[in-house]
Amino acid sequence: MNWRPYVKMRISPAAAVLVAFAVLPGRDVHAETLRVELVRAASVVLSGAGLRVDGVMMTSGRVVVRADAGHLAVNGAAAATVARVAADGPFNVDDRGVRADVTLRAEGGLVSVVAALDLEDYVAGVTASEMVPSWPLEALKAQAVAARTYALRQKLAVGIDAAVHVQATVIDQVYRGAGAETSSTIAAALTTKGEVLTFGDEPIEAYFHAACGGRTETALAAFGHAQPYLASAVCGADGDAPKAKWTVRISLEEVAARLGMAGLSSVSITSRSETGRVAAVELRAGRSTRRMTAADFRRLVGYDRIFSLGFSVEVVHGELRFTGSGSGHAVGLCQWGARGMARSGHDYRAMLAHYYPGTELRRMY
Ligand SMILES: [Zn+2]
């Protein structure tokens, strides 16, 4: 699932040419790279054989890098603000495998670790993390196209020359490093190599989620901005999802603590979106009431407690009893729906056309 807030794209002329899929003179469009921030932390551990930081050979196979007063500290010794890492072969950044060029950068008190990945290696890795590698190949291919499209759009939105195009977490797409990919997700990436979903001449905002519960949500209702291709689609193929239907009980006390609203006695739904999802709630504690958006309510109570906004709620014996369907933000590709479509004989093109209506699948290289 991807959670990055909507970014209005400002496409540079060079990027616009890329998006239009024209070949730039002298530019090798076959080598599309993506700069992925693997880690941003106070310290990171590099491990592997023949490690070199900015060309300096490390004497041990384990190196600790910290950020100190605006520059890097490598095994305690002051170094530059930006440093390249190389090794004799694959190496590790904390517990992630890396087979690419890595740049370390001191930013405030944190070390940013960025790998320059081949786009297709990244797509194979993301597909393995964001979907189940044993799922049907056609569903994995739909996920691969969505992941590639999302990444390319993000790259264009932040600028081709930006130090970081995407983060390796749910804010963008989960990437667990080299070695996370499987033969099936590599096949999904390679059999769709270079294919990008477009609307007009832009890569689309390829949002995806676990299970919509029967009907996807519009981007307007979920994120506050409309896209013609992020309309609501009837799904009906995700009934095998573990959270197709769910019931969760949470004590009023726990919800009160999470909301910072002592004495919470009831939660009522005050409005719903056109697809029936909760849009706003009213909370009551004694004589005071508080209104909030359902998205804020779900975030505060926990995404792992309230699985989607498709719920109803009642108070039963001091507990809030939520009865709901689906999991995730429900915008764009429904992963369990794609699995269901694959099992009934549809190919990835049919899935992408269904969940992103009006888009065009184009081959970038
Ligand atoms: Zn669905």
Short mmCIF file of C-alpha atoms and ligand atoms in Angstrom, two decimals:
data_model
loop_
_atom_site.label_atom_id
_atom_site.label_comp_id
_atom_site.label_asym_id
_atom_site.label_seq_id
_atom_site.Cartn_x
_atom_site.Cartn_y
_atom_site.Cartn_z
CA MET A 1 0.00 0.00 0.00
CA ASN A 2 1.23 3.49 -0.69
CA TRP A 3 0.38 6.42 1.53
CA ARG A 4 2.28 9.40 0.15
CA PRO A 5 0.03 12.46 0.15
CA TYR A 6 -0.91 13.79 -3.25
CA VAL A 7 1.86 15.79 -4.91
CA LYS A 8 0.91 18.10 -7.73
CA MET A 9 3.34 17.33 -10.51
CA ARG A 10 5.46 20.03 -12.06
CA ILE A 11 7.02 18.34 -15.01
CA SER A 12 10.22 19.85 -16.36
CA PRO A 13 10.61 20.06 -20.16
CA ALA A 14 13.15 17.22 -20.11
CA ALA A 15 10.82 15.09 -18.03
CA ALA A 16 7.90 15.90 -20.28
CA VAL A 17 9.87 14.52 -23.21
CA LEU A 18 10.58 11.39 -21.20
CA VAL A 19 6.94 11.05 -20.28
CA ALA A 20 5.96 11.42 -23.91
CA PHE A 21 8.23 8.43 -24.52
CA ALA A 22 10.31 10.13 -27.16
CA VAL A 23 13.96 9.12 -27.24
CA LEU A 24 16.25 11.87 -26.11
CA PRO A 25 19.40 12.22 -28.20
CA GLY A 26 22.28 10.68 -26.31
CA ARG A 27 20.11 9.44 -23.48
CA ASP A 28 19.96 5.73 -22.84
CA VAL A 29 16.32 5.20 -21.95
CA HIS A 30 16.99 1.48 -21.57
CA ALA A 31 18.84 2.11 -18.32
CA GLU A 32 16.14 3.69 -16.19
CA THR A 33 17.46 4.09 -12.68
CA LEU A 34 15.62 4.96 -9.51
CA ARG A 35 17.21 6.46 -6.40
CA VAL A 36 15.65 4.64 -3.44
CA GLU A 37 16.26 5.78 0.12
CA LEU A 38 16.81 2.48 1.92
CA VAL A 39 17.33 3.87 5.41
CA ARG A 40 17.34 7.20 7.19
CA ALA A 41 18.62 6.72 10.72
CA ALA A 42 21.04 8.04 13.33
CA SER A 43 23.43 5.24 12.44
CA VAL A 44 23.69 2.45 9.90
CA VAL A 45 25.82 -0.66 9.70
CA LEU A 46 27.49 -1.65 6.43
CA SER A 47 28.71 -5.23 6.13
CA GLY A 48 30.34 -7.17 3.35
CA ALA A 49 33.66 -8.08 1.78
CA GLY A 50 36.00 -5.40 0.44
CA LEU A 51 33.97 -2.43 1.64
CA ARG A 52 35.24 0.95 0.44
CA VAL A 53 33.84 4.27 1.59
CA ASP A 54 34.77 7.12 -0.75
CA GLY A 55 37.50 4.91 -2.12
CA VAL A 56 39.07 4.17 1.28
CA MET A 57 39.35 0.44 1.93
CA MET A 58 37.84 -0.56 5.27
CA THR A 59 39.93 -2.90 7.39
CA SER A 60 36.95 -4.84 8.67
CA GLY A 61 33.83 -6.21 6.99
CA ARG A 62 31.62 -4.28 9.35
CA VAL A 63 31.43 -0.48 9.33
CA VAL A 64 29.30 1.79 11.50
CA VAL A 65 28.35 5.14 9.98
CA ARG A 66 26.85 7.99 11.98
CA ALA A 67 26.04 11.60 11.22
CA ASP A 68 28.00 14.04 13.33
CA ALA A 69 27.75 17.84 13.09
CA GLY A 70 26.74 17.80 9.44
CA HIS A 71 29.26 15.25 8.21
CA LEU A 72 29.59 11.49 8.22
CA ALA A 73 31.54 9.62 10.87
CA VAL A 74 32.85 6.26 9.61
CA ASN A 75 33.83 3.92 12.44
CA GLY A 76 34.22 7.06 14.55
CA ALA A 77 36.47 8.92 12.10
CA ALA A 78 35.22 12.14 10.54
CA ALA A 79 34.49 11.90 6.83
CA ALA A 80 32.84 14.00 4.12
CA THR A 81 29.15 14.98 4.07
CA VAL A 82 28.50 12.70 1.10
CA ALA A 83 30.28 9.41 0.46
CA ARG A 84 30.01 6.60 -2.05
CA VAL A 85 30.11 2.97 -0.93
CA ALA A 86 31.54 0.15 -3.01
CA ALA A 87 32.38 -3.48 -2.22
CA ASP A 88 33.74 -6.61 -3.87
CA GLY A 89 30.23 -7.97 -4.32
CA PRO A 90 26.77 -7.69 -2.78
CA PHE A 91 26.84 -6.13 0.67
CA ASN A 92 24.38 -5.24 3.41
CA VAL A 93 23.03 -1.96 4.74
CA ASP A 94 21.68 -2.98 8.13
CA ASP A 95 19.73 -6.11 7.15
CA ARG A 96 19.02 -5.14 3.52
CA GLY A 97 20.96 -6.63 0.67
CA VAL A 98 22.39 -4.24 -1.92
CA ARG A 99 23.81 -4.86 -5.39
CA ALA A 100 23.91 -1.26 -6.54
CA ASP A 101 25.73 2.01 -6.15
CA VAL A 102 25.05 3.40 -2.69
CA THR A 103 25.46 6.97 -1.53
CA LEU A 104 25.62 8.00 2.12
CA ARG A 105 24.63 11.53 3.02
CA ALA A 106 24.68 13.30 6.39
CA GLU A 107 21.46 15.25 6.83
CA GLY A 108 21.19 16.88 10.21
CA GLY A 109 21.78 14.12 12.73
CA LEU A 110 20.72 11.38 10.36
CA VAL A 111 22.41 9.25 7.73
CA SER A 112 20.47 8.89 4.50
CA VAL A 113 21.37 5.75 2.53
CA VAL A 114 20.35 5.86 -1.11
CA ALA A 115 20.74 3.05 -3.63
CA ALA A 116 20.66 3.78 -7.37
CA LEU A 117 18.66 0.80 -8.58
CA ASP A 118 17.79 -0.48 -11.99
CA LEU A 119 14.06 0.20 -12.23
CA GLU A 120 13.22 -3.41 -13.09
CA ASP A 121 15.22 -4.77 -10.11
CA TYR A 122 13.27 -2.37 -7.91
CA VAL A 123 9.94 -3.45 -9.45
CA ALA A 124 10.73 -7.15 -8.86
CA GLY A 125 11.60 -6.37 -5.22
CA VAL A 126 8.55 -4.22 -4.57
CA THR A 127 6.22 -6.78 -6.15
CA ALA A 128 7.60 -9.43 -3.76
CA SER A 129 7.04 -7.17 -0.74
CA GLU A 130 3.71 -5.67 -1.69
CA MET A 131 2.03 -8.82 -3.03
CA VAL A 132 2.35 -12.54 -2.26
CA PRO A 133 4.95 -14.08 -4.63
CA SER A 134 2.98 -17.35 -4.87
CA TRP A 135 -0.06 -15.56 -6.29
CA PRO A 136 -0.99 -16.01 -9.98
CA LEU A 137 1.52 -14.46 -12.39
CA GLU A 138 -1.08 -12.20 -14.03
CA ALA A 139 -1.87 -10.58 -10.66
CA LEU A 140 1.87 -10.12 -10.01
CA LYS A 141 2.22 -8.51 -13.45
CA ALA A 142 -0.57 -6.03 -12.65
CA GLN A 143 1.24 -5.21 -9.40
CA ALA A 144 4.55 -4.83 -11.24
CA VAL A 145 3.06 -2.33 -13.69
CA ALA A 146 1.44 -0.39 -10.83
CA ALA A 147 4.73 -0.34 -8.88
CA ARG A 148 6.75 0.79 -11.93
CA THR A 149 4.21 3.46 -12.81
CA TYR A 150 4.04 4.77 -9.24
CA ALA A 151 7.83 4.98 -9.01
CA LEU A 152 8.23 6.71 -12.34
CA ARG A 153 5.59 9.28 -11.51
CA GLN A 154 7.28 9.95 -8.17
CA LYS A 155 10.64 10.32 -9.91
CA LEU A 156 9.17 12.91 -12.26
CA ALA A 157 7.33 14.68 -9.45
CA VAL A 158 10.43 15.18 -7.29
CA GLY A 159 12.71 15.74 -10.30
CA ILE A 160 14.88 13.31 -12.23
CA ASP A 161 18.03 14.77 -10.63
CA ALA A 162 16.72 14.64 -7.04
CA ALA A 163 18.90 12.84 -4.48
CA VAL A 164 15.93 10.63 -3.48
CA HIS A 165 13.08 9.57 -5.75
CA VAL A 166 11.23 7.20 -3.42
CA GLN A 167 11.50 5.83 0.09
CA ALA A 168 11.61 2.08 0.74
CA THR A 169 8.63 2.17 3.11
CA VAL A 170 4.83 2.29 3.01
CA ILE A 171 5.04 6.05 2.44
CA ASP A 172 5.86 5.00 -1.14
CA GLN A 173 6.24 1.27 -1.70
CA VAL A 174 7.87 -1.35 0.48
CA TYR A 175 11.29 -2.43 -0.85
CA ARG A 176 13.25 -4.85 1.34
CA GLY A 177 16.47 -4.88 -0.64
CA ALA A 178 18.19 -7.18 -3.10
CA GLY A 179 17.34 -10.80 -2.36
CA ALA A 180 13.69 -10.13 -1.50
CA GLU A 181 12.63 -10.74 -5.10
CA THR A 182 11.58 -14.25 -6.21
CA SER A 183 11.61 -16.00 -9.58
CA SER A 184 7.89 -15.17 -9.95
CA THR A 185 8.26 -11.46 -9.22
CA ILE A 186 11.32 -11.24 -11.48
CA ALA A 187 9.17 -12.81 -14.22
CA ALA A 188 6.39 -10.30 -13.48
CA ALA A 189 8.84 -7.42 -13.87
CA LEU A 190 10.57 -8.74 -16.99
CA THR A 191 7.43 -9.79 -18.88
CA THR A 192 6.04 -6.26 -18.40
CA LYS A 193 9.43 -4.55 -18.75
CA GLY A 194 9.10 -0.83 -19.45
CA GLU A 195 5.28 -0.88 -19.40
CA VAL A 196 3.73 2.14 -17.72
CA LEU A 197 0.10 3.14 -17.22
CA THR A 198 -0.58 6.61 -18.54
CA PHE A 199 -3.38 9.11 -18.71
CA GLY A 200 -2.70 11.87 -21.18
CA ASP A 201 1.09 11.86 -21.38
CA GLU A 202 1.66 11.36 -17.65
CA PRO A 203 2.27 8.20 -15.67
CA ILE A 204 -0.78 7.80 -13.45
CA GLU A 205 -0.98 7.89 -9.67
CA ALA A 206 -1.01 4.11 -9.36
CA TYR A 207 -2.43 3.68 -5.87
CA PHE A 208 -3.10 0.14 -4.71
CA HIS A 209 -4.48 -1.51 -1.59
CA ALA A 210 -5.14 -4.96 -0.13
CA ALA A 211 -8.90 -5.45 -0.52
CA CYS A 212 -11.66 -2.98 -1.30
CA GLY A 213 -14.47 -5.11 0.12
CA GLY A 214 -16.59 -5.01 -3.03
CA ARG A 215 -16.18 -1.56 -4.48
CA THR A 216 -13.14 0.71 -4.70
CA GLU A 217 -13.11 4.25 -3.36
CA THR A 218 -12.60 7.43 -5.37
CA ALA A 219 -9.43 9.44 -4.87
CA LEU A 220 -11.63 12.44 -4.18
CA ALA A 221 -13.28 10.78 -1.18
CA ALA A 222 -10.10 9.15 0.14
CA PHE A 223 -7.47 11.82 -0.50
CA GLY A 224 -9.40 14.98 -1.37
CA HIS A 225 -8.35 15.25 -5.00
CA ALA A 226 -10.10 13.80 -8.02
CA GLN A 227 -8.53 11.80 -10.84
CA PRO A 228 -10.75 10.47 -13.62
CA TYR A 229 -8.99 7.09 -13.53
CA LEU A 230 -9.27 6.77 -9.73
CA ALA A 231 -13.03 6.45 -9.90
CA SER A 232 -15.00 3.83 -7.99
CA ALA A 233 -14.95 0.39 -9.63
CA VAL A 234 -17.18 -2.51 -8.70
CA CYS A 235 -14.88 -5.32 -7.62
CA GLY A 236 -16.63 -8.50 -6.56
CA ALA A 237 -13.44 -10.56 -6.95
CA ASP A 238 -11.86 -10.10 -3.52
CA GLY A 239 -14.13 -12.34 -1.44
CA ASP A 240 -11.20 -14.63 -0.54
CA ALA A 241 -9.39 -11.80 1.28
CA PRO A 242 -8.93 -12.57 4.99
CA LYS A 243 -10.41 -9.18 5.79
CA ALA A 244 -13.20 -9.27 3.21
CA LYS A 245 -15.48 -9.09 6.27
CA TRP A 246 -14.24 -8.33 9.76
CA THR A 247 -15.39 -7.55 13.28
CA VAL A 248 -13.16 -5.81 15.81
CA ARG A 249 -13.92 -4.96 19.44
CA ILE A 250 -11.95 -2.26 21.21
CA SER A 251 -12.69 -1.00 24.70
CA LEU A 252 -13.95 2.56 25.02
CA GLU A 253 -11.06 3.19 27.40
CA GLU A 254 -8.47 2.23 24.82
CA VAL A 255 -10.05 4.36 22.10
CA ALA A 256 -10.36 7.26 24.56
CA ALA A 257 -6.65 6.99 25.35
CA ARG A 258 -5.69 6.93 21.69
CA LEU A 259 -7.86 9.94 20.92
CA GLY A 260 -6.90 11.82 24.10
CA MET A 261 -10.57 12.13 25.01
CA ALA A 262 -11.22 10.96 28.58
CA GLY A 263 -14.70 9.68 29.34
CA LEU A 264 -15.49 8.72 25.75
CA SER A 265 -18.95 7.17 25.74
CA SER A 266 -19.94 6.91 22.09
CA VAL A 267 -18.79 7.16 18.49
CA SER A 268 -21.39 7.91 15.85
CA ILE A 269 -21.07 8.12 12.10
CA THR A 270 -22.20 11.49 10.78
CA SER A 271 -21.48 11.12 7.05
CA ARG A 272 -20.47 8.57 4.47
CA SER A 273 -18.91 8.77 1.02
CA GLU A 274 -20.84 7.85 -2.11
CA THR A 275 -19.44 4.32 -1.88
CA GLY A 276 -20.73 4.00 1.68
CA ARG A 277 -17.43 4.43 3.52
CA VAL A 278 -17.35 6.47 6.69
CA ALA A 279 -16.39 10.09 6.00
CA ALA A 280 -16.83 11.71 9.44
CA VAL A 281 -17.56 10.70 13.01
CA GLU A 282 -18.81 12.45 16.13
CA LEU A 283 -17.34 11.51 19.49
CA ARG A 284 -19.14 12.09 22.77
CA ALA A 285 -17.69 12.31 26.27
CA GLY A 286 -20.14 13.54 28.91
CA ARG A 287 -21.59 16.74 27.55
CA SER A 288 -18.80 17.50 25.14
CA THR A 289 -18.69 16.39 21.56
CA ARG A 290 -15.91 16.36 19.02
CA ARG A 291 -16.08 15.83 15.28
CA MET A 292 -13.30 14.47 13.14
CA THR A 293 -12.78 12.99 9.73
CA ALA A 294 -12.99 9.24 9.58
CA ALA A 295 -9.48 9.16 8.08
CA ASP A 296 -8.11 10.92 11.19
CA PHE A 297 -10.15 8.66 13.47
CA ARG A 298 -8.76 5.54 11.78
CA ARG A 299 -5.19 6.88 11.89
CA LEU A 300 -5.42 7.70 15.61
CA VAL A 301 -7.07 4.43 16.64
CA GLY A 302 -4.64 2.50 14.41
CA TYR A 303 -4.57 1.18 10.87
CA ASP A 304 -4.00 -2.25 12.37
CA ARG A 305 -7.19 -2.02 14.44
CA ILE A 306 -9.66 -0.45 12.02
CA PHE A 307 -8.78 -2.12 8.73
CA SER A 308 -10.75 0.16 6.41
CA LEU A 309 -13.29 2.96 6.41
CA GLY A 310 -16.03 0.59 5.25
CA PHE A 311 -17.45 0.00 8.73
CA SER A 312 -20.35 0.50 11.09
CA VAL A 313 -19.87 0.89 14.83
CA GLU A 314 -21.91 0.45 17.98
CA VAL A 315 -21.28 0.48 21.72
CA VAL A 316 -21.82 -2.90 23.37
CA HIS A 317 -21.00 -3.43 27.06
CA GLY A 318 -18.31 -0.77 27.25
CA GLU A 319 -16.73 -1.75 23.96
CA LEU A 320 -16.85 -0.30 20.49
CA ARG A 321 -17.82 -3.05 18.10
CA PHE A 322 -16.71 -2.35 14.55
CA THR A 323 -18.14 -4.41 11.71
CA GLY A 324 -16.45 -3.77 8.39
CA SER A 325 -15.31 -4.96 5.01
CA GLY A 326 -12.01 -4.74 3.14
CA SER A 327 -8.61 -3.44 4.21
CA GLY A 328 -6.59 -0.44 3.11
CA HIS A 329 -7.51 2.90 1.57
CA ALA A 330 -9.44 1.15 -1.23
CA VAL A 331 -8.16 3.44 -4.01
CA GLY A 332 -6.92 2.05 -7.32
CA LEU A 333 -5.81 -1.57 -7.79
CA CYS A 334 -7.48 -4.02 -5.39
CA GLN A 335 -4.81 -6.68 -4.86
CA TRP A 336 -7.16 -9.45 -3.70
CA GLY A 337 -9.46 -8.46 -6.54
CA ALA A 338 -6.60 -8.85 -9.02
CA ARG A 339 -5.92 -12.29 -7.56
CA GLY A 340 -9.59 -13.18 -7.99
CA MET A 341 -9.63 -11.92 -11.58
CA ALA A 342 -6.49 -13.93 -12.37
CA ARG A 343 -8.09 -17.08 -10.99
CA SER A 344 -11.08 -16.57 -13.26
CA GLY A 345 -8.88 -16.26 -16.33
CA HIS A 346 -8.32 -12.51 -16.76
CA ASP A 347 -4.93 -11.13 -17.71
CA TYR A 348 -3.08 -8.21 -16.16
CA ARG A 349 -4.24 -5.80 -18.86
CA ALA A 350 -7.87 -6.52 -17.97
CA MET A 351 -7.13 -5.93 -14.27
CA LEU A 352 -5.37 -2.62 -14.92
CA ALA A 353 -8.17 -1.45 -17.25
CA HIS A 354 -10.74 -2.40 -14.61
CA TYR A 355 -9.17 -0.72 -11.59
CA TYR A 356 -7.69 2.27 -13.46
CA PRO A 357 -10.45 2.99 -16.01
CA GLY A 358 -9.57 5.14 -18.99
CA THR A 359 -5.80 4.65 -18.71
CA GLU A 360 -3.50 3.48 -21.47
CA LEU A 361 -0.71 0.94 -21.07
CA ARG A 362 2.37 2.19 -22.90
CA ARG A 363 5.83 0.81 -23.33
CA MET A 364 8.51 3.23 -22.21
CA TYR A 365 11.47 1.19 -23.44
ZN ZN B 1 -11.78 -5.40 -4.30
#
